[in-house]
Amino acid sequence: MKDEDERRLRVESSEGIAGGFGALASSLRFAQAGPGLARSLPTLARLNQETGFDCPGCAWPDPEHRSRAEFCENGVKHVAHETTRKRVDGRFFERWSLSQLATQSDQWLEAQGRIAEPCWRPAGRDHYQPISWEEACARIGAQLRGLSSPDEAVFYTSGRTANETAFLYQLLARQFGTNNLPDCSNMCHE
């Protein structure tokens, strides 16, 4: 995101725009500053539609009669983050240590893009390193197989997890033999 766009979005958020033309204008600016309108508008036209996909940020109800805009301002933000073309790869983690990343704002971290490959942190290191998908799955599998009981595992999901992804993830956990499936909502509510 450009610095001016980021500043404007931060100011609008702090002013509490909650609806109407202000929210519409803010949504359009966010979509433009993220993946761009040419990519955002067709995606938003499918959001919460019968032949589209559910909002990655909530469980929007499925009304009998749908409008063309079945989403809120936060839904636009979620879609913009999910559809960004910006990617974070091993070169990013070579430049940025975990200590340095811990000092950055959530907004800055989100603006860097989506993680494009599996990474891990070797013991005693302050940088993530890229590994292959095969190696990542092998390491996860070895850890899970090493547990005394499936209930020693916890399968956490974030509020940013799409509903479909969260559903598949909980199927994996249940097949593994546990229902230890906390998510951000019950963690926050407790």
Short mmCIF file of C-alpha atoms in Angstrom, two decimals:
data_model
loop_
_atom_site.label_atom_id
_atom_site.label_comp_id
_atom_site.label_asym_id
_atom_site.label_seq_id
_atom_site.Cartn_x
_atom_site.Cartn_y
_atom_site.Cartn_z
CA MET A 1 0.00 0.00 0.00
CA LYS A 2 1.25 3.48 -0.70
CA ASP A 3 2.10 5.53 2.41
CA GLU A 4 -0.60 8.13 1.65
CA ASP A 5 -3.26 5.45 1.15
CA GLU A 6 -2.23 3.75 4.39
CA ARG A 7 -2.37 7.06 6.31
CA ARG A 8 -5.81 7.93 4.88
CA LEU A 9 -7.21 4.50 5.74
CA ARG A 10 -5.82 4.74 9.28
CA VAL A 11 -7.41 8.21 9.74
CA GLU A 12 -10.78 7.05 8.34
CA SER A 13 -10.75 4.03 10.66
CA SER A 14 -10.07 6.25 13.68
CA GLU A 15 -12.88 8.63 12.65
CA GLY A 16 -15.32 5.73 12.86
CA ILE A 17 -16.95 5.70 9.43
CA ALA A 18 -19.67 3.12 9.94
CA GLY A 19 -21.89 3.24 6.88
CA GLY A 20 -23.30 5.13 3.95
CA PHE A 21 -21.23 6.88 1.34
CA GLY A 22 -18.25 7.26 3.69
CA ALA A 23 -17.99 3.48 4.13
CA LEU A 24 -18.48 2.95 0.40
CA ALA A 25 -15.72 5.43 -0.45
CA SER A 26 -13.41 3.89 2.15
CA SER A 27 -14.10 0.39 0.77
CA LEU A 28 -13.33 1.46 -2.78
CA ARG A 29 -10.10 3.18 -1.70
CA PHE A 30 -9.06 0.06 0.23
CA ALA A 31 -9.79 -2.18 -2.76
CA GLN A 32 -7.86 0.19 -5.06
CA ALA A 33 -4.87 0.44 -2.70
CA GLY A 34 -4.74 -3.35 -2.23
CA PRO A 35 -5.21 -5.59 -5.27
CA GLY A 36 -6.67 -2.79 -7.43
CA LEU A 37 -10.24 -2.19 -8.62
CA ALA A 38 -9.87 -4.33 -11.76
CA ARG A 39 -9.16 -7.36 -9.58
CA SER A 40 -11.34 -6.41 -6.58
CA LEU A 41 -14.67 -5.59 -8.23
CA PRO A 42 -15.21 -8.95 -10.01
CA THR A 43 -14.21 -10.76 -6.80
CA LEU A 44 -16.56 -8.66 -4.66
CA ALA A 45 -19.39 -9.36 -7.13
CA ARG A 46 -19.09 -13.06 -6.17
CA LEU A 47 -18.83 -12.45 -2.40
CA ASN A 48 -21.72 -14.04 -0.47
CA GLN A 49 -23.51 -14.94 -3.70
CA GLU A 50 -25.09 -18.34 -4.46
CA THR A 51 -22.50 -19.11 -7.14
CA GLY A 52 -19.68 -17.31 -5.35
CA PHE A 53 -17.93 -17.77 -2.02
CA ASP A 54 -18.55 -16.85 1.63
CA CYS A 55 -16.91 -13.82 3.18
CA PRO A 56 -13.58 -14.84 4.75
CA GLY A 57 -14.30 -12.56 7.70
CA CYS A 58 -17.71 -13.70 8.94
CA ALA A 59 -20.68 -15.98 8.54
CA TRP A 60 -22.88 -13.57 6.57
CA PRO A 61 -26.45 -14.91 6.51
CA ASP A 62 -27.81 -16.33 3.28
CA PRO A 63 -30.96 -14.32 2.54
CA GLU A 64 -33.56 -15.63 0.12
CA HIS A 65 -33.22 -12.55 -2.08
CA ARG A 66 -29.67 -11.24 -2.45
CA SER A 67 -28.49 -7.85 -3.55
CA ARG A 68 -25.41 -7.31 -5.69
CA ALA A 69 -23.51 -6.06 -2.64
CA GLU A 70 -23.90 -8.70 0.09
CA PHE A 71 -20.89 -7.59 2.14
CA CYS A 72 -19.72 -4.96 4.58
CA GLU A 73 -16.67 -2.69 4.67
CA ASN A 74 -14.72 -5.26 6.68
CA GLY A 75 -15.60 -7.89 4.07
CA VAL A 76 -13.97 -5.66 1.44
CA LYS A 77 -10.85 -5.40 3.60
CA HIS A 78 -10.70 -9.17 4.07
CA VAL A 79 -11.07 -9.80 0.34
CA ALA A 80 -8.43 -7.16 -0.46
CA HIS A 81 -5.97 -8.87 1.90
CA GLU A 82 -6.79 -12.33 0.57
CA THR A 83 -6.49 -11.37 -3.11
CA THR A 84 -3.38 -9.22 -2.93
CA ARG A 85 -0.69 -10.01 -5.46
CA LYS A 86 2.06 -9.12 -2.99
CA ARG A 87 4.05 -12.16 -1.84
CA VAL A 88 6.46 -12.78 1.01
CA ASP A 89 9.15 -15.37 0.29
CA GLY A 90 12.50 -16.53 1.63
CA ARG A 91 14.25 -13.32 0.53
CA PHE A 92 11.92 -11.32 2.78
CA PHE A 93 12.83 -13.48 5.78
CA GLU A 94 16.55 -13.20 4.95
CA ARG A 95 16.20 -9.40 5.28
CA TRP A 96 13.86 -9.33 8.29
CA SER A 97 14.62 -11.13 11.56
CA LEU A 98 11.85 -12.24 13.89
CA SER A 99 13.03 -9.62 16.38
CA GLN A 100 12.65 -6.89 13.76
CA LEU A 101 9.24 -8.18 12.60
CA ALA A 102 7.99 -8.14 16.21
CA THR A 103 8.45 -4.35 16.27
CA GLN A 104 6.25 -3.75 13.19
CA SER A 105 2.52 -2.94 13.32
CA ASP A 106 -0.10 -5.49 12.29
CA GLN A 107 -1.04 -3.16 9.44
CA TRP A 108 2.55 -3.04 8.16
CA LEU A 109 2.89 -6.82 8.40
CA GLU A 110 -0.38 -7.34 6.49
CA ALA A 111 0.71 -4.92 3.77
CA GLN A 112 3.83 -7.00 2.99
CA GLY A 113 1.73 -9.69 1.32
CA ARG A 114 0.92 -13.37 1.61
CA ILE A 115 3.47 -15.98 2.62
CA ALA A 116 4.26 -17.83 -0.60
CA GLU A 117 6.14 -20.87 0.68
CA PRO A 118 6.48 -22.88 3.89
CA CYS A 119 9.12 -21.65 6.30
CA TRP A 120 10.58 -22.81 9.59
CA ARG A 121 12.84 -21.37 12.27
CA PRO A 122 15.84 -23.54 13.12
CA ALA A 123 16.65 -23.73 16.83
CA GLY A 124 18.65 -20.75 17.99
CA ARG A 125 18.03 -18.72 14.83
CA ASP A 126 16.21 -15.38 14.53
CA HIS A 127 15.22 -15.81 10.85
CA TYR A 128 12.73 -18.08 9.15
CA GLN A 129 14.10 -20.22 6.32
CA PRO A 130 12.11 -21.57 3.37
CA ILE A 131 11.61 -25.34 3.08
CA SER A 132 9.74 -27.50 0.58
CA TRP A 133 6.11 -28.51 1.07
CA GLU A 134 7.27 -32.13 1.40
CA GLU A 135 9.68 -31.20 4.19
CA ALA A 136 7.06 -29.05 5.96
CA CYS A 137 4.48 -31.87 5.88
CA ALA A 138 7.10 -34.41 7.01
CA ARG A 139 8.08 -32.22 10.00
CA ILE A 140 4.44 -31.66 11.01
CA GLY A 141 3.66 -35.36 10.60
CA ALA A 142 6.66 -36.38 12.71
CA GLN A 143 5.58 -34.04 15.51
CA LEU A 144 1.99 -35.31 15.44
CA ARG A 145 3.07 -38.97 15.36
CA GLY A 146 5.37 -38.31 18.34
CA LEU A 147 2.50 -37.34 20.64
CA SER A 148 1.29 -39.78 23.32
CA SER A 149 -2.33 -38.91 22.56
CA PRO A 150 -4.14 -36.96 19.83
CA ASP A 151 -5.52 -34.74 22.61
CA GLU A 152 -2.01 -33.34 23.16
CA ALA A 153 -2.41 -31.52 19.83
CA VAL A 154 -4.23 -28.22 19.45
CA PHE A 155 -5.43 -27.13 16.01
CA TYR A 156 -5.84 -23.35 16.24
CA THR A 157 -7.58 -21.24 13.61
CA SER A 158 -7.60 -17.50 13.12
CA GLY A 159 -10.55 -15.24 12.44
CA ARG A 160 -8.90 -14.61 9.08
CA THR A 161 -9.35 -18.25 8.14
CA ALA A 162 -12.00 -18.67 5.44
CA ASN A 163 -15.03 -20.73 6.51
CA GLU A 164 -14.27 -23.46 3.96
CA THR A 165 -10.65 -23.72 5.08
CA ALA A 166 -11.64 -23.86 8.75
CA PHE A 167 -14.13 -26.64 7.94
CA LEU A 168 -11.48 -28.76 6.21
CA TYR A 169 -9.00 -28.08 9.02
CA GLN A 170 -11.46 -29.27 11.67
CA LEU A 171 -12.07 -32.43 9.62
CA LEU A 172 -8.31 -33.07 9.70
CA ALA A 173 -8.21 -32.58 13.49
CA ARG A 174 -11.18 -34.86 14.06
CA GLN A 175 -9.72 -37.54 11.76
CA PHE A 176 -6.50 -37.25 13.76
CA GLY A 177 -8.59 -38.04 16.85
CA THR A 178 -9.17 -34.79 18.74
CA ASN A 179 -11.63 -31.96 18.92
CA ASN A 180 -9.09 -29.52 20.38
CA LEU A 181 -10.07 -26.78 17.93
CA PRO A 182 -9.85 -23.40 19.64
CA ASP A 183 -10.23 -20.38 17.41
CA CYS A 184 -9.71 -16.69 17.91
CA SER A 185 -13.31 -16.09 19.01
CA ASN A 186 -13.38 -18.52 21.92
CA MET A 187 -9.82 -17.58 22.90
CA CYS A 188 -10.83 -13.89 23.05
CA HIS A 189 -14.16 -14.57 24.75
CA GLU A 190 -12.52 -16.60 27.51
#
